[in-house]
C-alpha cells in the first residue's frame, strides 16, 4: 500500500469557521508533511513532522495548527482563515532522511479548500 | 541553500516528438533530486529519483533523467510524447537535514495531436 489518503477532498468554509484536514498513511513512514499549493504554482512547504514531533514550521500563520496524533495520522486544524488561504492542501509522507537514500515523498490527492 | 530552477514554464510538443524538460540545481553537496508529475486536480506522483547510485535514471511512463554534475543539471526526457503526458512537471531537491523537499517552479507540458 503506497497510498496517502486525505479527507475531505473539497472543503468550503467561512472565515469564522473551525475545520480540520486529515491525512493518513500506512506505509510505516515516520516523516509527514503539509504543503500548500496555489493555482499554477509549485507546492510550498508548511510543516514537517519527524517521528511525530514538529521539526519544521515555515513561518506559517497561527490560524493553521498542525497535529500528529500518531505515526499514521496528520491533521491540520483551521481557524479564522482568510480568502487568500484558499488553495490545494497536500499531505505527504516519507522515511526521515537520517542518511537514508530511499527518501521519496508520497503525496495524497489533496484537499481543495475555499474560504468564503 | 539547496534549490532547483526549471527553465521554461510551458513546453508544447507534438505527439510522438521528444519531450525535454530542464532542471538545474544549486547545491554544495551531491543532492537528492526528484521529478514529480501532477495531473489536473490531483496530487503529485513520483516519476523518478536520483540518489547517486547511477547518473542515468529510468522512471515510470517511459521517462528518464540524467544527472550531470559538471552542468548541475537533471533534465527529464521522454523519446516519444503521448497525449496522456499533458500535465505539470516539477523538479525537486531534498535537503537531508530536516527532510525538506523544495520544488522548482514547474513546467506545464502541452501535447498537440
Coordinates of N, CA and C in Angstrom, one line a residue:
Chain A
X1 N 0.9 -1.2 0.0 CA 0.0 0.0 0.0 C 0.9 1.2 0.0
X2 N 0.9 2.0 -1.1 CA 1.7 3.2 -1.2 C 0.8 4.4 -1.3
X3 N -0.2 4.4 -0.5 CA -1.2 5.4 -0.6 C -1.2 6.4 0.6
X4 N -1.4 7.6 0.3 CA -1.7 8.6 1.3 C -3.1 9.1 1.1
X5 N -3.9 9.0 2.1 CA -5.3 9.4 2.0 C -5.6 10.7 2.7
X6 N -6.2 11.6 1.9 CA -6.6 12.9 2.5 C -8.1 13.0 2.5
X7 N -8.7 13.6 3.6 CA -10.1 13.9 3.6 C -10.3 15.2 4.3
X8 N -11.3 16.0 3.9 CA -12.1 15.7 2.7 C -11.4 16.1 1.4
X9 N -12.0 15.8 0.3 CA -11.4 16.2 -1.0 C -11.7 17.6 -1.3
X10 N -12.8 18.1 -0.9 CA -13.2 19.5 -1.1 C -13.8 20.1 0.3
X11 N -13.5 21.3 0.5 CA -14.0 22.0 1.8 C -14.2 23.4 1.5
X12 N -15.4 23.9 1.8 CA -15.8 25.3 1.8 C -16.0 25.7 3.2
X13 N -15.4 26.8 3.6 CA -15.6 27.2 5.0 C -15.6 28.8 5.0
X14 N -16.4 29.3 6.0 CA -16.4 30.7 6.3 C -15.2 31.1 7.1
X15 N -15.0 32.4 7.2 CA -13.8 33.0 7.9 C -13.9 32.8 9.4
X16 N -15.1 32.5 9.9 CA -15.2 32.3 11.3 C -15.3 30.8 11.7
X17 N -15.3 30.0 10.7 CA -15.4 28.5 11.0 C -14.1 27.9 11.5
X18 N -14.3 26.7 12.2 CA -13.2 25.9 12.6 C -13.3 24.6 11.8
X19 N -12.3 24.1 11.1 CA -12.4 22.9 10.4 C -11.0 22.2 10.5
X20 N -11.0 20.9 10.1 CA -9.8 20.2 10.1 C -9.6 19.4 8.9
X21 N -8.4 19.3 8.4 CA -8.0 18.4 7.3 C -7.3 17.2 7.9
X22 N -7.6 16.1 7.3 CA -7.0 14.8 7.8 C -6.1 14.1 6.7
X23 N -5.1 13.4 7.2 CA -4.2 12.7 6.3 C -3.8 11.4 7.0
X24 N -3.8 10.3 6.2 CA -3.4 9.0 6.8 C -2.6 8.2 5.9
X25 N -1.6 7.6 6.4 CA -0.7 6.7 5.6 C -0.4 5.4 6.4
X26 N -0.2 4.3 5.7 CA 0.1 3.0 6.4 C 1.3 2.4 5.8
X27 N 2.3 3.2 5.4 CA 3.5 2.7 4.8 C 4.6 2.7 5.8
X28 N 4.3 3.0 7.1 CA 5.3 2.9 8.1 C 6.3 4.1 8.1
X29 N 5.9 5.2 7.3 CA 6.7 6.3 7.2 C 6.7 7.1 8.5
X30 N 7.8 7.7 8.9 CA 7.9 8.5 10.1 C 8.1 9.9 9.9
X31 N 8.0 10.4 8.6 CA 8.0 11.8 8.3 C 6.8 12.2 7.6
X32 N 6.1 13.2 8.0 CA 4.8 13.6 7.3 C 4.9 15.1 7.1
X33 N 4.2 15.6 6.1 CA 4.4 17.0 5.6 C 3.0 17.6 5.3
X34 N 2.9 18.9 5.4 CA 1.8 19.6 4.8 C 2.4 20.6 3.9
X35 N 1.8 20.7 2.7 CA 2.1 21.6 1.6 C 0.9 22.4 1.3
X36 N 1.1 23.7 0.8 CA 0.0 24.5 0.3 C 0.4 24.8 -1.2
X37 N -0.6 24.6 -2.1 CA -0.4 24.9 -3.5 C -1.4 25.8 -4.0
X38 N -1.0 27.0 -4.5 CA -1.9 27.9 -5.1 C -1.9 27.6 -6.6
X39 N -2.9 28.0 -7.3 CA -3.1 27.7 -8.7 C -1.9 28.1 -9.6
X40 N -1.4 27.2 -10.4 CA -0.3 27.5 -11.3 C 1.0 27.7 -10.6
X41 N 1.1 27.3 -9.4 CA 2.4 27.5 -8.6 C 2.8 26.1 -8.1
X42 N 4.1 26.0 -7.7 CA 4.6 24.8 -7.1 C 4.1 24.7 -5.6
X43 N 4.1 23.4 -5.1 CA 3.8 23.3 -3.7 C 4.8 24.0 -2.8
X44 N 4.2 24.6 -1.7 CA 5.1 25.3 -0.7 C 5.0 24.6 0.6
X45 N 6.1 24.3 1.2 CA 6.2 23.5 2.4 C 5.6 24.4 3.5
X46 N 4.8 23.8 4.4 CA 4.2 24.5 5.6 C 4.9 23.9 6.8
X47 N 4.7 22.5 7.0 CA 5.1 21.9 8.2 C 5.7 20.5 7.9
X48 N 6.7 20.1 8.7 CA 7.2 18.8 8.7 C 7.2 18.2 10.1
X49 N 6.7 16.9 10.2 CA 6.8 16.2 11.4 C 7.7 15.0 11.2
X50 N 8.6 14.8 12.1 CA 9.6 13.7 12.0 C 9.4 12.9 13.4
X51 N 9.1 11.6 13.3 CA 8.9 10.8 14.5 C 7.9 11.5 15.4
X52 N 6.8 12.0 14.8 CA 5.6 12.6 15.5 C 6.0 13.9 16.2
X53 N 7.1 14.4 15.9 CA 7.5 15.7 16.5 C 7.6 16.8 15.4
X54 N 7.1 18.0 15.7 CA 7.2 19.0 14.7 C 8.7 19.4 14.5
X55 N 9.2 19.3 13.3 CA 10.6 19.6 13.0 C 10.8 20.9 12.2
X56 N 9.8 21.2 11.4 CA 9.9 22.4 10.6 C 8.5 23.1 10.6
X57 N 8.6 24.4 10.8 CA 7.4 25.3 10.6 C 7.9 26.4 9.8
X58 N 7.4 26.5 8.6 CA 7.9 27.5 7.7 C 7.2 28.9 7.9
X59 N 7.3 29.3 9.1 CA 6.7 30.6 9.5 C 5.2 30.7 9.0
X60 N 4.5 29.7 9.3 CA 3.1 29.6 8.9 C 2.2 30.3 10.0
X61 N 1.2 31.1 9.5 CA 0.4 31.8 10.5 C -0.3 30.9 11.5
X62 N -0.5 31.4 12.7 CA -1.1 30.5 13.7 C -2.5 30.1 13.5
X63 N -3.2 30.6 12.5 CA -4.5 30.2 12.1 C -4.5 28.7 11.5
X64 N -3.3 28.3 11.2 CA -3.0 26.9 10.8 C -2.3 26.2 11.9
X65 N -2.9 25.1 12.4 CA -2.3 24.4 13.6 C -2.2 22.9 13.2
X66 N -1.0 22.4 13.1 CA -0.8 21.0 12.7 C -0.8 20.1 14.0
X67 N -1.2 18.9 13.8 CA -1.2 17.9 14.9 C -0.8 16.5 14.3
X68 N 0.0 15.8 15.0 CA 0.4 14.4 14.6 C 0.1 13.5 15.7
X69 N -1.2 13.0 15.8 CA -1.6 12.1 17.0 C -0.8 10.8 17.1
X70 N -0.4 10.2 15.9 CA 0.4 9.0 15.9 C 1.2 8.9 14.6
X71 N 1.9 7.9 14.4 CA 2.8 7.8 13.2 C 2.0 7.7 11.9
X72 N 0.7 7.4 11.9 CA 0.0 7.2 10.7 C -0.9 8.4 10.4
X73 N -1.1 9.3 11.3 CA -2.1 10.3 11.1 C -1.5 11.7 11.2
X74 N -2.0 12.6 10.4 CA -1.6 14.0 10.4 C -2.8 14.9 10.2
X75 N -3.0 15.8 11.1 CA -4.2 16.7 10.9 C -3.7 18.2 10.7
X76 N -4.5 19.0 10.1 CA -4.3 20.4 10.0 C -5.5 21.1 10.4
X77 N -5.5 21.8 11.6 CA -6.6 22.5 12.1 C -6.6 23.9 11.6
X78 N -7.8 24.3 11.2 CA -8.0 25.6 10.5 C -9.0 26.5 11.3
X79 N -8.6 27.7 11.5 CA -9.5 28.6 12.3 C -9.2 30.0 11.9
X80 N -10.3 30.7 11.6 CA -10.3 32.2 11.2 C -9.4 32.4 10.0
X81 N -9.6 31.6 9.0 CA -8.9 31.7 7.7 C -9.3 32.9 6.9
X82 N -8.5 33.3 6.0 CA -8.8 34.4 5.1 C -9.0 33.9 3.7
X83 N -9.7 34.6 2.8 CA -9.9 34.1 1.5 C -8.6 33.8 0.7
X84 N -7.6 34.5 1.1 CA -6.3 34.2 0.4 C -5.7 32.9 0.8
X85 N -6.3 32.2 1.8 CA -5.8 30.9 2.2 C -6.4 29.8 1.3
X86 N -7.3 30.2 0.4 CA -7.9 29.2 -0.5 C -6.8 28.6 -1.4
X87 N -6.7 27.3 -1.4 CA -5.7 26.6 -2.1 C -5.9 25.1 -2.1
X88 N -5.0 24.4 -2.7 CA -5.0 22.9 -2.6 C -4.0 22.6 -1.5
X89 N -4.4 21.8 -0.5 CA -3.5 21.5 0.6 C -3.1 20.0 0.4
X90 N -1.8 19.8 0.3 CA -1.3 18.4 0.1 C -0.6 17.9 1.3
X91 N -0.9 16.6 1.5 CA -0.2 15.9 2.6 C 0.8 15.0 1.9
X92 N 1.9 14.7 2.5 CA 2.9 13.8 2.0 C 3.6 13.0 3.2
X93 N 4.2 11.9 2.8 CA 4.9 11.1 3.9 C 6.1 10.5 3.2
X94 N 7.1 10.3 4.1 CA 8.4 9.6 3.6 C 9.1 9.0 4.8
X95 N 10.1 8.3 4.5 CA 11.0 7.9 5.6 C 11.9 9.2 5.9
X96 N 12.1 9.4 7.2 CA 13.1 10.5 7.5 C 14.4 10.2 6.9
X97 N 15.1 11.3 6.5 CA 16.4 11.1 5.7 C 17.4 10.4 6.6
X98 N 18.0 11.1 7.6 CA 18.9 10.4 8.5 C 19.9 9.6 7.8
X99 N 20.4 10.1 6.6 CA 21.4 9.3 5.9 C 20.9 8.3 5.0
X100 N 19.6 8.0 5.0 CA 19.0 7.0 4.1 C 18.8 7.6 2.7
X101 N 18.8 6.7 1.7 CA 18.7 7.2 0.3 C 17.3 7.0 -0.2
X102 N 16.5 6.1 0.4 CA 15.2 5.8 -0.1 C 14.2 6.8 0.5
X103 N 14.2 8.0 0.1 CA 13.5 9.1 0.8 C 12.5 9.8 0.0
X104 N 12.0 9.1 -1.1 CA 11.0 9.8 -1.9 C 9.7 10.0 -1.1
X105 N 9.0 11.2 -1.3 CA 7.8 11.5 -0.6 C 6.6 11.0 -1.5
X106 N 5.6 10.5 -0.8 CA 4.4 10.1 -1.4 C 3.3 11.1 -1.1
X107 N 2.6 11.5 -2.1 CA 1.6 12.6 -1.9 C 0.2 12.1 -1.9
X108 N -0.7 12.7 -1.1 CA -2.1 12.4 -1.2 C -2.7 13.3 -2.4
X109 N -4.0 13.1 -2.6 CA -4.7 13.8 -3.7 C -5.0 15.2 -3.4
X110 N -4.9 15.6 -2.1 CA -5.1 16.9 -1.7 C -6.5 17.3 -1.3
X111 N -6.6 18.3 -0.5 CA -7.9 18.9 -0.2 C -8.0 20.3 -0.8
X112 N -9.1 20.5 -1.6 CA -9.3 21.8 -2.3 C -10.1 22.6 -1.3
X113 N -9.4 23.6 -0.7 CA -10.1 24.5 0.3 C -10.5 25.8 -0.3
X114 N -11.7 26.2 -0.1 CA -12.2 27.5 -0.4 C -12.7 28.2 0.8
X115 N -12.2 29.4 1.0 CA -12.6 30.2 2.2 C -13.4 31.4 1.7
X116 N -14.6 31.4 2.2 CA -15.6 32.5 1.7 C -15.9 33.5 2.8
Chain B
X1 N 22.2 27.3 0.2 CA 20.9 26.7 0.3 C 20.6 25.9 -1.0
X2 N 20.0 24.7 -0.8 CA 19.7 23.9 -2.0 C 18.4 24.4 -2.6
X3 N 18.5 24.5 -4.0 CA 17.3 24.9 -4.7 C 17.4 24.3 -6.1
X4 N 16.2 24.3 -6.8 CA 16.2 23.9 -8.2 C 15.5 25.0 -9.1
X5 N 15.9 25.1 -10.3 CA 15.4 26.0 -11.3 C 14.9 25.3 -12.5
X6 N 13.7 25.4 -12.9 CA 13.2 24.8 -14.1 C 13.1 25.9 -15.2
X7 N 13.7 25.6 -16.3 CA 13.7 26.6 -17.4 C 12.5 26.3 -18.3
X8 N 11.7 27.3 -18.5 CA 10.5 27.2 -19.3 C 9.3 26.8 -18.5
X9 N 8.4 27.7 -18.4 CA 7.2 27.4 -17.6 C 6.2 26.6 -18.4
X10 N 6.3 26.7 -19.7 CA 5.4 25.9 -20.6 C 6.2 25.3 -21.8
X11 N 5.9 24.1 -22.1 CA 6.5 23.4 -23.2 C 5.4 22.8 -24.1
X12 N 5.5 23.0 -25.4 CA 4.5 22.4 -26.3 C 5.2 21.4 -27.2
X13 N 4.7 20.2 -27.3 CA 5.3 19.2 -28.2 C 4.2 18.5 -29.0
X14 N 4.6 18.0 -30.1 CA 3.7 17.2 -30.9 C 3.7 15.8 -30.4
X15 N 2.6 15.1 -30.6 CA 2.5 13.7 -30.2 C 3.6 12.9 -31.0
X16 N 4.4 12.1 -30.3 CA 5.4 11.3 -30.9 C 6.8 12.0 -30.9
X17 N 6.8 13.3 -30.6 CA 8.1 14.0 -30.5 C 8.8 13.9 -29.2
X18 N 10.1 14.3 -29.2 CA 10.9 14.2 -27.9 C 10.3 15.2 -26.9
X19 N 10.3 14.8 -25.6 CA 9.9 15.7 -24.6 C 11.2 16.0 -23.8
X20 N 11.6 17.2 -23.6 CA 12.8 17.6 -22.8 C 12.4 18.7 -21.8
X21 N 12.5 18.4 -20.6 CA 12.2 19.4 -19.5 C 13.5 19.6 -18.7
X22 N 13.8 20.9 -18.6 CA 15.1 21.3 -18.0 C 15.0 21.6 -16.5
X23 N 16.0 21.1 -15.8 CA 16.1 21.4 -14.3 C 17.6 21.6 -14.0
X24 N 17.9 22.6 -13.3 CA 19.2 22.9 -12.8 C 19.2 23.0 -11.3
X25 N 20.1 22.5 -10.6 CA 20.1 22.6 -9.1 C 21.3 23.4 -8.6
X26 N 21.2 23.9 -7.5 CA 22.3 24.5 -6.8 C 22.5 23.8 -5.5
X27 N 23.7 23.3 -5.3 CA 23.9 22.5 -4.1 C 25.4 22.4 -3.9
X28 N 25.9 22.5 -2.7 CA 27.3 22.4 -2.4 C 27.7 20.9 -2.1
X29 N 26.7 20.1 -2.0 CA 26.9 18.6 -1.8 C 26.0 17.9 -2.8
X30 N 26.4 16.6 -3.1 CA 25.5 15.8 -4.0 C 24.1 15.8 -3.5
X31 N 23.2 16.2 -4.3 CA 21.8 16.3 -3.8 C 21.0 15.0 -4.0
X32 N 19.8 15.0 -3.4 CA 18.8 14.0 -3.8 C 17.8 14.8 -4.7
X33 N 17.6 14.3 -5.9 CA 16.8 15.0 -6.9 C 15.6 14.2 -7.3
X34 N 14.5 14.8 -7.6 CA 13.3 14.1 -8.0 C 12.6 14.8 -9.1
X35 N 11.9 14.0 -9.9 CA 10.9 14.6 -10.8 C 9.5 14.1 -10.4
X36 N 8.5 15.0 -10.3 CA 7.2 14.6 -10.0 C 6.3 15.1 -11.1
X37 N 5.1 14.4 -11.3 CA 4.1 14.9 -12.3 C 2.8 15.1 -11.6
X38 N 2.1 16.2 -12.0 CA 0.8 16.5 -11.4 C -0.2 16.7 -12.5
X39 N -1.2 15.8 -12.5 CA -2.3 15.9 -13.4 C -3.4 16.9 -12.8
X40 N -4.2 17.5 -13.6 CA -5.2 18.5 -13.1 C -6.0 18.0 -11.9
X41 N -6.1 18.8 -10.9 CA -6.8 18.4 -9.7 C -6.4 17.1 -9.0
X42 N -5.1 16.8 -9.1 CA -4.6 15.6 -8.5 C -3.4 16.0 -7.6
X43 N -2.9 15.0 -6.8 CA -1.7 15.2 -6.1 C -0.5 15.0 -7.0
X44 N 0.7 14.8 -6.4 CA 1.9 14.6 -7.1 C 2.3 13.2 -7.1
X45 N 2.8 12.7 -8.3 CA 3.2 11.3 -8.4 C 4.7 11.3 -8.8
X46 N 5.4 10.5 -8.1 CA 6.9 10.4 -8.4 C 7.1 9.8 -9.7
X47 N 7.9 10.4 -10.6 CA 8.3 9.9 -11.9 C 9.7 9.1 -11.7
X48 N 10.6 9.7 -11.0 CA 11.9 9.1 -10.8 C 12.7 9.9 -9.8
X49 N 13.8 9.3 -9.3 CA 14.6 10.0 -8.3 C 16.1 9.7 -8.6
X50 N 17.0 10.6 -8.2 CA 18.4 10.4 -8.3 C 18.9 10.4 -6.9
X51 N 19.7 9.3 -6.6 CA 20.2 9.2 -5.2 C 21.7 8.8 -5.2
X52 N 22.4 9.1 -6.3 CA 23.8 8.9 -6.5 C 24.2 7.5 -6.9
X53 N 23.3 6.6 -7.1 CA 23.6 5.2 -7.4 C 24.0 5.1 -8.9
X54 N 23.3 5.9 -9.8 CA 23.6 5.9 -11.2 C 23.2 7.2 -11.8
X55 N 23.9 7.7 -12.8 CA 23.7 9.1 -13.3 C 22.5 9.1 -14.3
X56 N 22.2 7.9 -14.9 CA 21.0 7.9 -15.8 C 20.0 7.1 -15.0
X57 N 18.9 7.8 -14.8 CA 17.8 7.2 -14.0 C 16.6 7.0 -14.9
X58 N 16.0 5.8 -14.8 CA 14.8 5.5 -15.6 C 13.6 5.5 -14.6
X59 N 12.5 6.1 -15.1 CA 11.3 6.2 -14.3 C 10.1 5.5 -14.9
X60 N 9.0 6.0 -14.4 CA 7.7 5.4 -14.9 C 7.3 6.1 -16.2
X61 N 6.4 5.5 -16.9 CA 5.8 6.0 -18.1 C 6.8 6.4 -19.2
X62 N 7.9 5.7 -19.3 CA 8.9 6.0 -20.3 C 9.8 7.2 -20.1
X63 N 9.8 7.8 -19.0 CA 10.6 9.0 -18.7 C 12.0 8.5 -18.1
X64 N 13.0 9.3 -18.4 CA 14.3 9.1 -17.8 C 14.9 10.5 -17.6
X65 N 16.0 10.5 -16.7 CA 16.7 11.8 -16.5 C 18.1 11.5 -16.3
X66 N 19.0 12.4 -16.6 CA 20.4 12.2 -16.5 C 21.0 13.3 -15.6
X67 N 21.7 12.8 -14.5 CA 22.4 13.7 -13.6 C 23.7 14.1 -14.2
X68 N 24.0 15.4 -14.4 CA 25.3 15.8 -14.9 C 25.8 16.8 -13.9
X69 N 26.8 16.4 -13.1 CA 27.4 17.2 -12.1 C 28.1 18.4 -12.6
X70 N 28.8 18.2 -13.8 CA 29.5 19.3 -14.4 C 28.6 20.5 -14.8
X71 N 27.4 20.1 -15.1 CA 26.4 21.1 -15.6 C 25.4 21.4 -14.5
X72 N 25.5 20.8 -13.4 CA 24.5 20.9 -12.3 C 23.1 20.8 -12.8
X73 N 22.9 19.8 -13.6 CA 21.6 19.6 -14.3 C 21.0 18.2 -14.0
X74 N 19.7 18.2 -14.2 CA 18.9 16.9 -14.0 C 17.7 17.0 -14.9
X75 N 18.0 17.0 -16.2 CA 16.9 17.2 -17.2 C 16.1 15.9 -17.4
X76 N 14.8 16.1 -17.7 CA 13.9 15.0 -17.8 C 13.6 14.8 -19.3
X77 N 13.6 13.6 -19.8 CA 13.3 13.3 -21.2 C 12.4 12.1 -21.4
X78 N 11.7 12.2 -22.6 CA 10.9 11.0 -23.0 C 11.0 11.0 -24.5
X79 N 11.4 9.9 -25.1 CA 11.6 9.9 -26.6 C 10.4 10.2 -27.4
X80 N 9.2 9.8 -27.0 CA 8.0 10.0 -27.8 C 6.9 10.4 -26.9
X81 N 6.4 11.6 -27.1 CA 5.3 12.1 -26.3 C 4.0 11.5 -26.6
X82 N 3.2 11.3 -25.6 CA 1.8 10.7 -25.7 C 0.9 11.8 -25.2
X83 N -0.3 11.7 -25.7 CA -1.3 12.7 -25.3 C -1.5 12.7 -23.7
X84 N -1.4 11.5 -23.1 CA -1.5 11.4 -21.7 C -0.4 12.0 -20.9
X85 N 0.7 12.5 -21.6 CA 1.8 13.2 -20.9 C 1.5 14.6 -20.6
X86 N 0.4 15.1 -21.1 CA 0.0 16.5 -20.8 C -0.3 16.7 -19.3
X87 N 0.5 17.5 -18.6 CA 0.5 17.6 -17.2 C 1.5 18.7 -16.7
X88 N 1.5 18.9 -15.4 CA 2.6 19.8 -14.9 C 3.7 18.9 -14.3
X89 N 4.9 19.3 -14.5 CA 6.1 18.5 -14.1 C 6.9 19.4 -13.2
X90 N 7.3 18.8 -12.0 CA 8.1 19.5 -11.0 C 9.4 18.8 -10.7
X91 N 10.5 19.5 -10.8 CA 11.7 19.1 -10.3 C 11.8 19.4 -8.8
X92 N 12.4 18.6 -8.0 CA 12.5 18.9 -6.6 C 13.9 18.4 -6.0
X93 N 14.3 19.1 -5.0 CA 15.5 18.7 -4.3 C 15.2 18.5 -2.8
X94 N 15.9 17.5 -2.3 CA 15.7 17.2 -0.9 C 16.9 17.6 0.0
X95 N 16.6 18.4 1.0 CA 17.6 18.8 1.9 C 17.6 17.8 3.0
X96 N 18.6 17.0 3.1 CA 18.6 15.8 4.1 C 18.3 16.3 5.5
X97 N 19.0 17.4 5.9 CA 18.8 17.8 7.3 C 17.4 18.4 7.4
X98 N 16.5 17.8 8.1 CA 15.2 18.3 8.3 C 14.1 17.8 7.3
X99 N 14.5 16.9 6.4 CA 13.6 16.3 5.5 C 12.8 17.4 4.7
X100 N 13.5 18.4 4.2 CA 12.9 19.5 3.5 C 12.9 19.3 2.0
X101 N 11.8 19.0 1.3 CA 11.7 18.9 -0.1 C 11.2 20.2 -0.7
X102 N 12.1 20.7 -1.6 CA 11.8 22.0 -2.2 C 11.6 21.8 -3.7
X103 N 10.6 22.5 -4.3 CA 10.2 22.3 -5.7 C 10.6 23.5 -6.6
X104 N 10.9 23.1 -7.8 CA 11.1 24.2 -8.8 C 9.8 24.8 -9.2
X105 N 9.8 25.8 -10.1 CA 8.6 26.5 -10.5 C 7.6 25.7 -11.3
X106 N 8.0 24.6 -11.8 CA 7.1 23.7 -12.6 C 7.1 24.0 -14.1
X107 N 6.9 23.0 -14.9 CA 6.8 23.2 -16.4 C 5.5 22.5 -16.8
X108 N 4.6 23.2 -17.5 CA 3.4 22.7 -18.0 C 3.6 22.1 -19.4
X109 N 3.3 20.9 -19.6 CA 3.5 20.3 -20.9 C 2.2 20.1 -21.7
X110 N 2.2 20.7 -22.9 CA 1.0 20.5 -23.8 C 1.4 19.6 -24.9
X111 N 0.6 18.6 -25.2 CA 0.9 17.7 -26.3 C -0.1 17.9 -27.4
X112 N 0.4 18.3 -28.6 CA -0.5 18.5 -29.7 C -0.7 17.3 -30.6
X113 N -1.9 17.0 -31.0 CA -2.1 15.8 -31.9 C -1.4 15.9 -33.2

